[in-house]
Structure formats: C-alpha cells, structure tokens
CSV table of C-alpha atoms in Angstrom, one decimal:
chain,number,residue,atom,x,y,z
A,998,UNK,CA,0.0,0.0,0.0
A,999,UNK,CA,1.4,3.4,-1.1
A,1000,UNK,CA,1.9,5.9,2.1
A,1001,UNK,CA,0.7,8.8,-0.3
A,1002,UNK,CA,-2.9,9.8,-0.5
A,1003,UNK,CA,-4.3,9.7,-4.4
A,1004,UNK,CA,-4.3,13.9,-4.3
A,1005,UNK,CA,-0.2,13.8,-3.6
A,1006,UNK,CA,0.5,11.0,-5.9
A,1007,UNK,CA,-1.5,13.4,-8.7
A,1008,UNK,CA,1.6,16.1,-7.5
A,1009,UNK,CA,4.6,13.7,-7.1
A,1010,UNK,CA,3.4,12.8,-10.7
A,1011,UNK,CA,3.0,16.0,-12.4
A,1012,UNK,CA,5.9,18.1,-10.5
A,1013,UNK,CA,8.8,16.8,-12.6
A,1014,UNK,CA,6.7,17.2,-16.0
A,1015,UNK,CA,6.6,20.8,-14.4
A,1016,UNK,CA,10.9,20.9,-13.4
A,1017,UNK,CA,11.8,19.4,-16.9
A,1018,UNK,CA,9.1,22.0,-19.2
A,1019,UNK,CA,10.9,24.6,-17.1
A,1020,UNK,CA,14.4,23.5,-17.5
A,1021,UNK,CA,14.5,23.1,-21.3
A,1022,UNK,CA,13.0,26.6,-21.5
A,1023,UNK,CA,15.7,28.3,-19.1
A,1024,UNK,CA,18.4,26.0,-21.0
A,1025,UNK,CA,17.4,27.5,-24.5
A,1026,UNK,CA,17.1,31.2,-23.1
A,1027,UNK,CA,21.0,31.0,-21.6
A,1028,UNK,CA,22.1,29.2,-24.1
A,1029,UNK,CA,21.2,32.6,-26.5
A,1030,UNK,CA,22.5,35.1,-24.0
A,1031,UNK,CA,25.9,33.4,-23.1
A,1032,UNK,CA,27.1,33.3,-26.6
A,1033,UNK,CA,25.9,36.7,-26.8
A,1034,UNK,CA,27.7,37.8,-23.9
A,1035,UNK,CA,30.6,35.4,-23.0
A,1036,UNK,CA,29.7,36.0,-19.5
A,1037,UNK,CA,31.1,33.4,-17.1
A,1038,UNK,CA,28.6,33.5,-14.2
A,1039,UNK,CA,26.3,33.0,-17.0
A,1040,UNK,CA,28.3,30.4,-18.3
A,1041,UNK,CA,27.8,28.8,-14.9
A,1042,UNK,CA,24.1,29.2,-14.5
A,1043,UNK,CA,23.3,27.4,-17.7
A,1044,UNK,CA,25.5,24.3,-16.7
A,1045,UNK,CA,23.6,24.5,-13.5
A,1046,UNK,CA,20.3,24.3,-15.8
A,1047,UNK,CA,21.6,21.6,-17.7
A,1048,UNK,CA,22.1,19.7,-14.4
A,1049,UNK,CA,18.9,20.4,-13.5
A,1050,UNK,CA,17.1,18.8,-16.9
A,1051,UNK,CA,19.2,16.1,-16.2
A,1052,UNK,CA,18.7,15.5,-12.5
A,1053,UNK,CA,14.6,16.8,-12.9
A,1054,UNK,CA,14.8,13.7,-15.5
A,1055,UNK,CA,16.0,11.5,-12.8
A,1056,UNK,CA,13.5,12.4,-10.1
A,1057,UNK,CA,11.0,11.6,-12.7
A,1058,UNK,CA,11.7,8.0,-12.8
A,1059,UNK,CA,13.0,7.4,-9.3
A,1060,UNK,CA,9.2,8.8,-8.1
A,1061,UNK,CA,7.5,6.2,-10.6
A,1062,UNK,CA,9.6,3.8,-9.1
A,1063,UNK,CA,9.4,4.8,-5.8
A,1064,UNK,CA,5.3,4.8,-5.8
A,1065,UNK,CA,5.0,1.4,-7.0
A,1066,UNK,CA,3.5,-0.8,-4.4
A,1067,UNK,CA,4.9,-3.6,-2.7
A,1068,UNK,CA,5.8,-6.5,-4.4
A,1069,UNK,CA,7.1,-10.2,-3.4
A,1070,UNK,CA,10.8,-8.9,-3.9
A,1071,UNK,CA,10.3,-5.7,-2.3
A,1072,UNK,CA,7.8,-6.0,0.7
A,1073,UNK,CA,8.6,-2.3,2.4
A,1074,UNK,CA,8.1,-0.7,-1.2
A,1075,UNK,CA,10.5,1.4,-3.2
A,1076,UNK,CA,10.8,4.0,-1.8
A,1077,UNK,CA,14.6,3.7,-1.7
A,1078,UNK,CA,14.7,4.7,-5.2
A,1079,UNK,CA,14.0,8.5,-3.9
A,1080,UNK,CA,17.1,8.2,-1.8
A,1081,UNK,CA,19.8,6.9,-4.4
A,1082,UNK,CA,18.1,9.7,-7.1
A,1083,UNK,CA,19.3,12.4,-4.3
A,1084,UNK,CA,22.5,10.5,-3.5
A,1085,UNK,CA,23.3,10.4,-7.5
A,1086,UNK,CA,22.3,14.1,-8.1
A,1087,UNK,CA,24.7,15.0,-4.6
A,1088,UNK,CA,27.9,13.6,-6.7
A,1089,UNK,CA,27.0,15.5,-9.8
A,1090,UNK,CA,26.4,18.8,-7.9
A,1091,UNK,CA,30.0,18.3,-6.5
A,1092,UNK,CA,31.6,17.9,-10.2
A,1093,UNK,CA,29.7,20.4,-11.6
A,1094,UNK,CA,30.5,22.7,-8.9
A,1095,UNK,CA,33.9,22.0,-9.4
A,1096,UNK,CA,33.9,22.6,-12.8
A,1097,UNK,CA,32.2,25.8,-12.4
A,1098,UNK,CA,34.8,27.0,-10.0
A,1099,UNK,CA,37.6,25.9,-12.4
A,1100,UNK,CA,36.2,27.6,-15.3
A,1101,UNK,CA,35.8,30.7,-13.1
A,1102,UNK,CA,39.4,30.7,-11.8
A,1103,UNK,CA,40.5,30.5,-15.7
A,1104,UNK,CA,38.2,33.5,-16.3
A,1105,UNK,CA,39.7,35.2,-13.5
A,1106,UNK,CA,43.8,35.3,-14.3
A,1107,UNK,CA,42.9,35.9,-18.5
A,1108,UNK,CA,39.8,38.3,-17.7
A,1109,UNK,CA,37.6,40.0,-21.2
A,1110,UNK,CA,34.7,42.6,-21.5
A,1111,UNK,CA,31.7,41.3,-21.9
A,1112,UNK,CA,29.1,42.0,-24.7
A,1113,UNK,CA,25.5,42.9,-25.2
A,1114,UNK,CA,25.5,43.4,-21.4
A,1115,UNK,CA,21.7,44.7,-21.4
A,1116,UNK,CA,20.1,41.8,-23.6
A,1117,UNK,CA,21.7,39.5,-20.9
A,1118,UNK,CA,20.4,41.3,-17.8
A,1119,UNK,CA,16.3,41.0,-19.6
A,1120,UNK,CA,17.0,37.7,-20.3
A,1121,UNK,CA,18.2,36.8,-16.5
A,1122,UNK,CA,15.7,38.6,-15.2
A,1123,UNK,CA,12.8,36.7,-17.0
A,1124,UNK,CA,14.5,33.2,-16.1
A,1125,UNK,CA,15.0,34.6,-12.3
A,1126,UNK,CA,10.4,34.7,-12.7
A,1127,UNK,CA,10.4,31.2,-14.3
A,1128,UNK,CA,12.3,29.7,-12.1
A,1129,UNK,CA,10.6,31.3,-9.0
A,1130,UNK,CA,7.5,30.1,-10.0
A,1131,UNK,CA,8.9,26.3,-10.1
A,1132,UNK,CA,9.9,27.1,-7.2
A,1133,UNK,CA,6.7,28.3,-5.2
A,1134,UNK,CA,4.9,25.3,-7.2
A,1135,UNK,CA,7.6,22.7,-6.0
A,1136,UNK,CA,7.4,24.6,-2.3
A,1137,UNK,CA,3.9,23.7,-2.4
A,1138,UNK,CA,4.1,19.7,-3.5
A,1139,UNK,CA,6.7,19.3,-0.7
A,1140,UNK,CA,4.5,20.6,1.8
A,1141,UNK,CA,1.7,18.5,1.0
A,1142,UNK,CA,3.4,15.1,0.3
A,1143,UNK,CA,7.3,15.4,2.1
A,1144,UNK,CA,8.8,14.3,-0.6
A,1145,UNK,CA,12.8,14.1,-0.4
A,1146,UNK,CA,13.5,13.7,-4.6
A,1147,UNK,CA,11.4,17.1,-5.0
A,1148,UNK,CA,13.0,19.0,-2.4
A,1149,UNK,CA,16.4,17.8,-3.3
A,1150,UNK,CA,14.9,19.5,-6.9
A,1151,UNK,CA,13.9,22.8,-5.3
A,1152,UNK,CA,17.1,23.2,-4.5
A,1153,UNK,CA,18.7,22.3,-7.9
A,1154,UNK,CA,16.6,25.6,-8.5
A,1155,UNK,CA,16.5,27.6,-5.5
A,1156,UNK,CA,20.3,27.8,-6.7
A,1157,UNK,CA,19.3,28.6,-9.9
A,1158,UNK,CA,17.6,31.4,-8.9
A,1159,UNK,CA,20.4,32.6,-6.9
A,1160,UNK,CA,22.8,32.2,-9.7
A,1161,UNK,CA,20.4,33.8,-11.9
A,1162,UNK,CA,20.5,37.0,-9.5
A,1163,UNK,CA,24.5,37.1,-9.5
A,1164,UNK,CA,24.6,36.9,-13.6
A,1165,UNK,CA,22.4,40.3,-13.0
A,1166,UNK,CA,24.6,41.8,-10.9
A,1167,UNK,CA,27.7,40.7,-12.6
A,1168,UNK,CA,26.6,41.6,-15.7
A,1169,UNK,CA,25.5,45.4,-14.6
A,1170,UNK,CA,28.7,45.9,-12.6
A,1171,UNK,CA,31.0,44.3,-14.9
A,1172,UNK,CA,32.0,47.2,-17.1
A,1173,UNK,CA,33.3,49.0,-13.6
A,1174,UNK,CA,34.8,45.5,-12.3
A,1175,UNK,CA,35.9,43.5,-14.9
A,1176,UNK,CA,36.7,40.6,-12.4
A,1177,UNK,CA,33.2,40.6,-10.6
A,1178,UNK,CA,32.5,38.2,-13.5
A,1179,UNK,CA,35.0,35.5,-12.6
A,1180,UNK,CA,34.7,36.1,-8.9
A,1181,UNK,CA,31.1,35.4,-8.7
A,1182,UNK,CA,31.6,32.7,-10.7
A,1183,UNK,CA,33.7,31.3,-8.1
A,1184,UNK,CA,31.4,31.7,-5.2
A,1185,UNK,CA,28.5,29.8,-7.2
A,1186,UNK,CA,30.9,27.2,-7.7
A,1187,UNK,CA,31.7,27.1,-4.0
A,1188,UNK,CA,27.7,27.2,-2.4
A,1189,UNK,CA,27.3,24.1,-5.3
A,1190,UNK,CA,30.0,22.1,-3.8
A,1191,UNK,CA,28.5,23.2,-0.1
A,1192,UNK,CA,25.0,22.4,-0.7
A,1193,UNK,CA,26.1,19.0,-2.4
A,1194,UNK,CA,27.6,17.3,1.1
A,1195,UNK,CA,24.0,18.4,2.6
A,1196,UNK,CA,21.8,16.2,0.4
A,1197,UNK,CA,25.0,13.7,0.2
A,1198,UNK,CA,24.9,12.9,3.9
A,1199,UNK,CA,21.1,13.1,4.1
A,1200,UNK,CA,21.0,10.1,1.7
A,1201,UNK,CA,23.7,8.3,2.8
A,1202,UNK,CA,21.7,8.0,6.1
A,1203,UNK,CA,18.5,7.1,4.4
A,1204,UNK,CA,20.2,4.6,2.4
A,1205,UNK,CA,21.9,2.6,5.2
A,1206,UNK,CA,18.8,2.8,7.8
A,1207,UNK,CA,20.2,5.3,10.1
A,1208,UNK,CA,19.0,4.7,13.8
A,1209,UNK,CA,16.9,7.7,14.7
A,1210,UNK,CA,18.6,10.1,17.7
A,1211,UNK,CA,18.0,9.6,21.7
A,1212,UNK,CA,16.4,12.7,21.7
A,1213,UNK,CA,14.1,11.7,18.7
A,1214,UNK,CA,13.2,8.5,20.1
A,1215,UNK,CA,12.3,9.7,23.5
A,1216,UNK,CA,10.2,12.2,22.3
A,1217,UNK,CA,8.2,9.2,20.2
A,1218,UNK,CA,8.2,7.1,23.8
A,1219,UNK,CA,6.6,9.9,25.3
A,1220,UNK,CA,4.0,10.4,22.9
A,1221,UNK,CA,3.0,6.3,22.8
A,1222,UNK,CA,3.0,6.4,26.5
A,1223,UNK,CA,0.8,8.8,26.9
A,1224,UNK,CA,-2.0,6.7,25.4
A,1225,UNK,CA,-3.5,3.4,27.7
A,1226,UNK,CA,-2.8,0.2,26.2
C-alpha cells in the first residue's frame, strides 16, 4: 500500500513534467544570452540548468519507481529509489560545482569585457520569474506530500535562482569591475560544492537505515506512553 494519499500522488506525478518544461526553457534562453555575452557566471548558471534537466529527468523516474506498491521482492516498497536519485544528483552537484569553480578561476587570471551586457540582464531577469514560479509550485508539492526527490529538486533551483541573481549583478557591474564576473563565478561554484555534502549525507543515512537520535526516540516514547494500552 502506497503511504501517499491519491491527491499527492496526482503532484509527485505532475511536479517533474513541471521541473523538466521549465528547464529546457531556461536552457534554450541561456544558451542565446551566453554566446551573446561570454559572460562566465552566465556560463555557470546554464550548466547549472543543464544539471537540473538532467537530475529533474532523474526524479521523474525514481518517483514512478518509488510509488509502485509492494511486491514479493520488495515488501517495504521502493521508496529507496527516492534516496539513491538524491544520492546520485549529490555527486554530480559536486563535479559540476567544481567545474564551475575551475572555469571561473581561468576567467579570473585571463579576464575579457563582456558583450551585449543589457540583452543579458532582460534575459536573466525573465529566467529569475520562471524559475521562482517552479519554485513556489515545487514549495507547495513538498509541503503536502514530504517528498525528499522534490525537495532535493527545489534546490537544484532555489540555486538557480540565486545564480540567476548574481549573472544580474555581474553583468550590470562588470563594465566597472571587470573581475566581478569570474569572482562570482567562483562563489557559485563554491555554495554548489556546499550544498552537495548536505543532500550527500542526508542520503547516505537514508540509504543505510540510520537509527533515529536519543532525543528523537524519547520524544516518540513519550507520545506512545501517553496513550493506555
């Protein structure tokens, strides 16, 4: 028996269409504007779009999988399928983080102007209202049904967003500072790598069955003793 209701299955369903439709829109939009502009922090946001098409892809499956019912060869469900989708997308926010950092660092000891500076900042600004309307949608599915897979996906774009905002401001400042560019690059790359050992260690625990703590479990022994019989 599957432990959501048939209203959050209808949101754990339709939420990735939603991450993936949103993705391949924000992918084709940077795609344009960094060419146009050579920006780097732009540079960065698309590959951080790219990874989320990719990981939005992933949660797709791994929440088909995950509400399948129990079977002979998997009596407790599989619902382990939502934990190794977050454990897979934790590894490939590290690389891509570090790739971002490294390509940022380049950037930073051969810096360049940029070009078409004011297409770039429209074009950021209108993915920054995409993507924050994933995000309140996503906000809401979480909130109704707990899933792990689409709140490890909110994030994929809650860092979008932010990234989107530092293209902004990179790309308005960078005819004064022509090494805000590489330098915010940088810092995206580093949050990527930080948030990555978050949803890596939340996983890992899920994945190997993690006792709950003392303080956890006393608090569920005082709520079963509280009730006679």
């Amino acid at each position: 028996m599957s432990i959501y209701s048939k209203d959050d299955m209808v949101l754990l369903k339709t939420a990735p269409y939603y991450a993936i439709a949103t993705a391949i829109i924000l992918c084709g939009i940077k795609s344009y504007i960094w060419i146009a502009t050579d920006s780097t922090t732009l540079f960065a946001s698309l590959m951080d779009s790219l990874l989320d098409l990719s990981t939005s892809i992933i949660n797709l499956i791994a929440i088909r999988m995950a509400l399948m019912p129990p079977d002979h060869n998997h009596r407790f469900g599989h619902n382990k399928a939502e934990d190794l989708a977050v454990f897979g997308q934790s590894l490939s926010f590290f690389f891509f983080g570090m790739a971002t950092f490294y390509h940022s660092l380049e950037r930073l000891i051969t810096p360049k102007p940029l070009e078409n500076i004011s297409g770039g900042i429209y074009a950021m600004l209108a993915c920054s209202a995409i993507t924050l309307l994933l995000v309140m949608y996503q906000s809401y599915v979480i909130k109704k049904t707990k899933s792990s897979v689409i709140e490890a996906d909110r994030l994929h774009y809650i860092i979008d967003f932010l990234t989107d905002l530092l293209v902004i401001l990179s790309l308005y400042f960078s005819g004064k500072f022509l090494t805000l560019d590489a330098i915010l690059g940088m810092l995206i790359g580093v949050y990527i790598i930080y948030s990555s050992y978050d949803l890596f260690i939340r996983s890992v625990k899920h994945l190997l069955d993690e006792e709950l703590s003392d303080k956890e479990r006393s608090k569920i022994l005082k709520i079963i003793g509280k009730h006679k019989g």
